[in-house]
Amino acid sequence: MKSLTTLLSAFFMATLLPLSTAHAAEAATKTYAEPWGMAGCGLWTYVIKEKQQGPQLGVWALRHFVLDSQTFAISSGTSNCVQSRTETASIEKKVYISVNLASLSKQAAQGEGEHLEALAEIFGCPHPAFAHLSQSRYDAIFEAHDPDAVLRNYVREVHAHQDLADTCARPG
Amino acid sequence: MPTKTSRILVRVRADIVAIFVALLASDWGLGASQSAAPPSYLDSLITLAQKRTLAQEPGWRKLLLIPERWYPSDHSLIDDQGFFLASTGNRDPEVEMTATLRAFFEPLPSNPASAEAHAQCRFPARLAWLDAQLGLDTAKMPKPPCETLRKFVDFLGYEKVSLVFSAYYANNPASMFGHSFLRLHRPRDGRSDVALLDDIVNFSAFVADPGSWLYPLKGLAGSYRGQFSLLPYYRKIQEYTNAESRDLWEYELNLTQAQVRMLELVLWELGGTHLDYYYLDDNCSYVMLALLEAIDPSLRLTRHFTVYAVPADTLRTVTKQNAMVRSVTYRPSTHSLFVARYSALTPPEQELVCRLVGDAPPAVEDAFPKCDVTCQARVMDATLEYIDFQEKLAGSRVPVRYGKLRSALLSRRAKAGVVVTQASVVPPRNARPELGHDATQWGLSGGQEKTQSFMDFHWRPALHGLADADEGYSGQLQIAFLDAHVRWRPEAKRVTVEDLELFEIMSIPEDVPLLPAHAWRFHLGYEAKATYGGPDEENRYHSQFGFGKVYHAKDGSMAMYGLLHADLGYFPVGKSHWFLGPTLMLGLKVKLTPTWRLAYQVQMGQHYATAARKTSLRHDLVISRSWSRSLDFRLTGMLRQGSPELALGFAYFP
């Protein structure tokens, strides 16, 4: 079957060659190393070793991930899967904001949206209050289009908020 | 009288003789201990498994990712020898089962870290399946702690599984075949659904050189490794709905909790392995089918695919399974969101959007005359969607052209304090991809040329033509691979290849306000009986590349298009020679009724070869009547250089 497939491939090679510089085909996505198991413990920020101890231990080295031209590295020095979302919450916030910054900024300004709800969930905050904070303090939180700054600002604003400081499970 | 010493010596000699005799007897199979020793528990399990031919059970085969092929085969899809415990395990499920059982009984190493690599920890899905079949007595087996596995499974705790399909986008040919992956739902514990924080499992090729010209060749030839990834869903949403502007369709699968648990164990086993990625057959979507079969062996999904697997076809294979899908959810792309928001605006509001993104935009603070705060919020929301679509804004990307405008709009939008409900985007019912016809088309028709009758046989492996029913497809894309027409002329006793479209793609996107689109087409193929001139110009190979415009009726019932091509070709017969020239194509497609369609096309070309100039003129007409999703009756007519033909037949999508 592989030989037949390769034969058919020969037909397609001739036809697809002119498009070889076109947008990447769906067959393969990007050149990020997204090793298995990085969300095996729920999050994908574990850096352990270059090689796995066994095929299914699934804890690979996370080097970087690429979203078109944006490249940023996220790493953690932990050596094993962590026990709970609370322990990984700070990492999860950073990853989430980095990956969703454009969508998050828009929905924060709009005062609602799925990406905003998810961030509220990561903070462990009630959604309506978190959304209201995001909109009312938008300029302070999104003063720069920088994930680290946005995270710092969110943590500060949540702690400074009279209700959220007490009710959020993972204020950071 | 014997001395004490002599009595001891006699006893020792007797013992030695007795031991020697026993050893001899055991070598000859005569010892009572040899014949009376019971088989080990492991041996009894192996014997029982062989007696029950468990290695041939679908449950075992599918855990090894052995798909159902149209020919007998025990070969696994997995190319990583490390996944198998036997050297021939990748092609011998029985040997692999025996090796697996033996490995489960390996004694635990003293080093706890090494114990994590024990087979029971590496292959929990196999362990679970064998336990269900054989009733393993764990008291007689080693007990590795498998701490990492336990953490993995405890942390996941998925509740449901959905199959997610990313659809086509009219002007993005890279999306033409779609993509599929599994969404793994986390329990909500009574809270609202925060889908973005779910995980997805994806199978794709890991490519180190996507910019290489060899990239498509390698993808077709299986030169890249395909691996599984477990990612947050929001990661894929950024990629598909934002960066590539593709709608997502989620099909919640009707799986039991036991099957979901099994999926977690299977993912653990597959996590570190790899398959050679073949773009045509062992691709993302086909492997998803194999994954579903591994957790529910009663499913027979992979058997439907012999040579190639188009993702949309794999989706339809799943949705056609009895009660396999609980619900369908639509997730619009940025393009769809912009169209929805813009369409909901009044004409004056739409004008404000146009001004904001125009070449000479007003300052944001001056951009909303006579527009209250709610009106401003609507206008800004539509403008922001436009910007995000145009900039393909995803991740932390900074907008290039509209950076300052976006920042200013966001700040003003927040100050407005208005919370407007998310744009409601209702897709047309016929947009659901599972409703579409299958990718492969077979056709048979009989007809009459000017002087003789003929019978046509048509085969198109993929994908969709303008004459086909639009349900489940973009009515703005025509894609054909290896589209072949073979003709038998009984009077002449000849069989010829009339047309062979190696590859054709035509995009006739609908104009959206602020997003004018151009029609374009690329075609590479062979045409017999071109008859543009003398006998030397009967058959031609040619390549066409063109641009143009298209008009779509508002209700989607009609489209008219015109494209001007550069036509480069070669006449191979007689005085073979090249030609070059422009070709104008005009076309019309009309949906006459829900089941009747008409597609008409005319091509007018001027071809220059050496010093001669030739003209070509060809009309094509197809009138289709859909009998079902998989069967059309068709009347086709052609007029080529004054030579007419008419045929009646059918098109079948198996």
CSV table of C-alpha atoms in Angstrom, one decimal, chain A residues 1-2 4-6 8-9 11-20 23-44 52-60 65-70 72 80-85 88 92 95-103 105-115 117-118 121-122 127 135 138-139 145 147, chain B residues 70-71 82 116 122-123 148 151-152 155-156 172 174 178-179 186 191-197 199 201 204-208 210 213 215-217 220 227-232 234-236 238-240 242 244 246 267-269 271-272 277-282 306-307 331 341 381 384-385 388 393-398 406 410-411 413-415 417-422 481-482 502-503 524:
chain,number,residue,atom,x,y,z
A,1,MET,CA,0.0,0.0,0.0
A,2,LYS,CA,2.9,2.3,0.7
A,4,LEU,CA,0.9,2.5,-4.3
A,5,THR,CA,0.6,5.6,-2.2
A,6,THR,CA,4.1,6.6,-3.3
A,8,LEU,CA,0.1,8.3,-6.5
A,9,SER,CA,2.4,10.7,-4.7
A,11,PHE,CA,1.4,12.3,-9.7
A,12,PHE,CA,0.8,14.9,-7.1
A,13,MET,CA,4.4,15.9,-6.9
A,14,ALA,CA,4.2,17.1,-10.4
A,15,THR,CA,1.1,19.1,-9.8
A,16,LEU,CA,2.0,20.5,-6.4
A,17,LEU,CA,5.5,21.5,-7.2
A,18,PRO,CA,4.5,24.9,-8.4
A,19,LEU,CA,2.7,25.5,-5.1
A,20,SER,CA,5.6,24.3,-3.0
A,23,HIS,CA,1.1,28.5,2.4
A,24,ALA,CA,1.9,25.4,4.4
A,25,ALA,CA,-0.4,22.5,3.6
A,26,GLU,CA,-2.7,21.3,6.2
A,27,ALA,CA,-0.8,18.1,6.6
A,28,ALA,CA,1.8,19.7,8.8
A,29,THR,CA,1.5,22.7,10.9
A,30,LYS,CA,4.3,24.8,12.4
A,31,THR,CA,7.8,24.1,13.4
A,32,TYR,CA,7.2,24.3,17.1
A,33,ALA,CA,8.4,21.5,19.2
A,34,GLU,CA,5.2,20.6,21.0
A,35,PRO,CA,6.2,17.5,22.6
A,36,TRP,CA,3.7,15.0,23.9
A,37,GLY,CA,2.9,15.2,27.5
A,38,MET,CA,3.4,18.8,27.9
A,39,ALA,CA,-0.3,19.0,28.6
A,40,GLY,CA,-0.2,15.5,30.0
A,41,CYS,CA,-0.1,17.2,33.3
A,42,GLY,CA,-2.5,19.8,32.2
A,43,LEU,CA,0.0,22.4,31.2
A,44,TRP,CA,2.7,22.7,28.7
A,52,GLN,CA,12.4,10.9,27.8
A,53,GLN,CA,13.1,8.2,30.3
A,54,GLY,CA,10.6,6.1,28.5
A,55,PRO,CA,8.4,6.5,25.5
A,56,GLN,CA,5.3,7.2,27.5
A,57,LEU,CA,6.7,9.2,30.4
A,58,GLY,CA,5.9,11.9,28.1
A,59,VAL,CA,7.9,14.6,29.7
A,60,TRP,CA,9.9,16.2,26.9
A,65,PHE,CA,6.5,27.2,20.1
A,66,VAL,CA,5.9,29.3,17.1
A,67,LEU,CA,2.9,31.1,16.0
A,68,ASP,CA,3.8,32.4,12.6
A,69,SER,CA,6.5,35.0,13.2
A,70,GLN,CA,6.0,35.3,16.9
A,72,PHE,CA,8.6,33.0,22.6
A,80,ASN,CA,8.0,16.4,37.4
A,81,CYS,CA,4.4,16.8,36.9
A,82,VAL,CA,2.9,19.1,39.6
A,83,GLN,CA,0.1,18.1,41.8
A,84,SER,CA,-2.6,20.6,41.2
A,85,ARG,CA,-3.7,23.6,39.2
A,88,THR,CA,0.8,25.7,38.2
A,92,GLU,CA,-0.8,28.8,33.3
A,95,VAL,CA,1.1,30.9,29.0
A,96,TYR,CA,-2.5,31.8,28.5
A,97,ILE,CA,-2.0,35.5,28.3
A,98,SER,CA,0.9,35.1,25.9
A,99,VAL,CA,-1.0,32.8,23.5
A,100,ASN,CA,-4.3,34.8,23.7
A,101,LEU,CA,-3.1,38.4,24.1
A,102,ALA,CA,-4.7,39.9,21.0
A,103,SER,CA,-8.1,38.2,21.6
A,105,SER,CA,-7.3,42.7,24.9
A,106,LYS,CA,-10.3,43.0,22.5
A,107,GLN,CA,-12.6,41.1,24.8
A,108,ALA,CA,-11.4,43.0,27.9
A,109,ALA,CA,-12.3,46.2,26.2
A,110,GLN,CA,-15.7,44.8,25.3
A,111,GLY,CA,-16.3,43.6,28.8
A,112,GLU,CA,-17.2,40.1,27.8
A,113,GLY,CA,-16.0,37.1,25.8
A,114,GLU,CA,-14.8,33.5,25.9
A,115,HIS,CA,-11.2,34.4,26.2
A,117,GLU,CA,-14.0,34.0,30.8
A,118,ALA,CA,-11.2,31.5,30.5
A,121,GLU,CA,-11.3,30.7,35.4
A,122,ILE,CA,-7.5,30.5,35.6
A,127,HIS,CA,-16.6,35.8,35.7
A,135,GLN,CA,-13.1,46.7,31.1
A,138,TYR,CA,-8.5,48.4,30.7
A,139,ASP,CA,-5.9,51.2,30.3
A,145,HIS,CA,1.0,44.9,24.4
A,147,PRO,CA,2.2,39.5,28.1
B,70,TRP,CA,-8.9,-3.8,2.1
B,71,TYR,CA,-6.2,-6.5,2.0
B,82,GLY,CA,10.2,1.4,20.5
B,116,GLU,CA,8.5,3.8,36.0
B,122,ARG,CA,4.2,2.0,29.7
B,123,PHE,CA,1.2,0.1,28.4
B,148,THR,CA,3.8,9.4,36.7
B,151,LYS,CA,-0.6,11.7,38.0
B,152,PHE,CA,-1.2,11.9,34.3
B,155,PHE,CA,-4.9,15.2,36.4
B,156,LEU,CA,-6.7,14.7,33.0
B,172,ASN,CA,-7.1,29.9,1.3
B,174,ALA,CA,-4.1,25.4,2.0
B,178,GLY,CA,-9.6,20.5,6.2
B,179,HIS,CA,-8.1,19.1,9.4
B,186,ARG,CA,-12.6,18.9,31.2
B,191,ARG,CA,-19.6,25.8,36.2
B,192,SER,CA,-20.2,27.5,32.8
B,193,ASP,CA,-18.5,25.9,29.8
B,194,VAL,CA,-15.0,27.4,29.4
B,195,ALA,CA,-14.1,25.5,26.3
B,196,LEU,CA,-10.8,27.2,25.7
B,197,LEU,CA,-9.3,25.5,28.7
B,199,ASP,CA,-7.3,20.0,25.8
B,201,VAL,CA,-5.1,15.8,20.9
B,204,SER,CA,0.5,16.1,12.7
B,205,ALA,CA,3.9,16.0,11.0
B,206,PHE,CA,6.7,17.7,12.7
B,207,VAL,CA,8.5,19.6,10.0
B,208,ALA,CA,11.9,21.2,10.5
B,210,PRO,CA,8.5,24.0,6.0
B,213,TRP,CA,10.8,23.3,-1.8
B,215,TYR,CA,8.3,20.1,1.8
B,216,PRO,CA,5.3,19.0,-0.3
B,217,LEU,CA,7.2,16.1,-1.8
B,220,LEU,CA,3.5,13.0,0.2
B,227,GLN,CA,3.4,12.6,16.3
B,228,PHE,CA,0.6,13.2,18.7
B,229,SER,CA,0.4,16.4,20.7
B,230,LEU,CA,-1.7,17.3,23.6
B,231,LEU,CA,-2.4,21.1,23.6
B,232,PRO,CA,-4.8,23.5,25.2
B,234,TYR,CA,-7.1,27.9,22.9
B,235,ARG,CA,-3.9,27.2,21.1
B,236,LYS,CA,-5.7,25.7,18.2
B,238,GLN,CA,-5.7,31.0,17.8
B,239,GLU,CA,-4.2,29.1,14.9
B,240,TYR,CA,-7.4,28.2,13.1
B,242,ASN,CA,-7.7,33.8,14.1
B,244,GLU,CA,-6.1,31.1,9.3
B,246,ARG,CA,-11.3,29.0,9.5
B,267,LEU,CA,-2.9,8.6,24.6
B,268,TRP,CA,-0.4,7.8,27.3
B,269,GLU,CA,0.8,4.8,25.3
B,271,GLY,CA,2.4,9.9,23.4
B,272,GLY,CA,6.1,9.1,22.7
B,277,TYR,CA,3.2,11.0,8.0
B,278,TYR,CA,1.7,10.5,4.6
B,279,TYR,CA,-0.3,13.4,3.3
B,280,LEU,CA,-2.6,11.2,1.3
B,281,ASP,CA,-3.5,8.3,3.6
B,282,ASP,CA,-1.9,8.1,7.1
B,306,THR,CA,-8.2,2.3,0.8
B,307,VAL,CA,-5.7,4.6,-1.0
B,331,ARG,CA,-17.3,28.1,16.2
B,341,ARG,CA,-21.0,42.2,13.0
B,381,ASP,CA,-16.6,46.1,17.6
B,384,LEU,CA,-12.0,45.6,15.6
B,385,GLU,CA,-13.1,42.4,13.9
B,388,ASP,CA,-8.1,41.4,13.5
B,393,LEU,CA,-4.1,38.7,14.6
B,394,ALA,CA,-3.3,35.8,16.8
B,395,GLY,CA,-1.1,35.1,19.8
B,396,SER,CA,0.8,38.1,20.9
B,397,ARG,CA,1.2,39.4,17.4
B,398,VAL,CA,1.3,43.2,17.0
B,406,ARG,CA,-6.6,49.3,17.3
B,410,LEU,CA,-9.8,49.4,22.4
B,411,SER,CA,-9.2,52.2,24.9
B,413,ARG,CA,-14.3,50.9,23.7
B,414,ALA,CA,-13.4,50.1,27.3
B,415,LYS,CA,-14.2,53.7,28.4
B,417,GLY,CA,-18.4,50.8,29.4
B,418,VAL,CA,-20.9,49.1,27.1
B,419,VAL,CA,-21.1,45.3,27.2
B,420,VAL,CA,-22.6,44.1,24.0
B,421,THR,CA,-23.6,40.5,23.5
B,422,GLN,CA,-21.2,38.5,21.3
B,481,PHE,CA,-7.2,16.2,-8.5
B,482,LEU,CA,-6.6,13.6,-11.3
B,502,LEU,CA,-3.9,16.8,-13.0
B,503,PHE,CA,-4.8,19.6,-10.7
B,524,LEU,CA,-2.7,21.8,-15.2
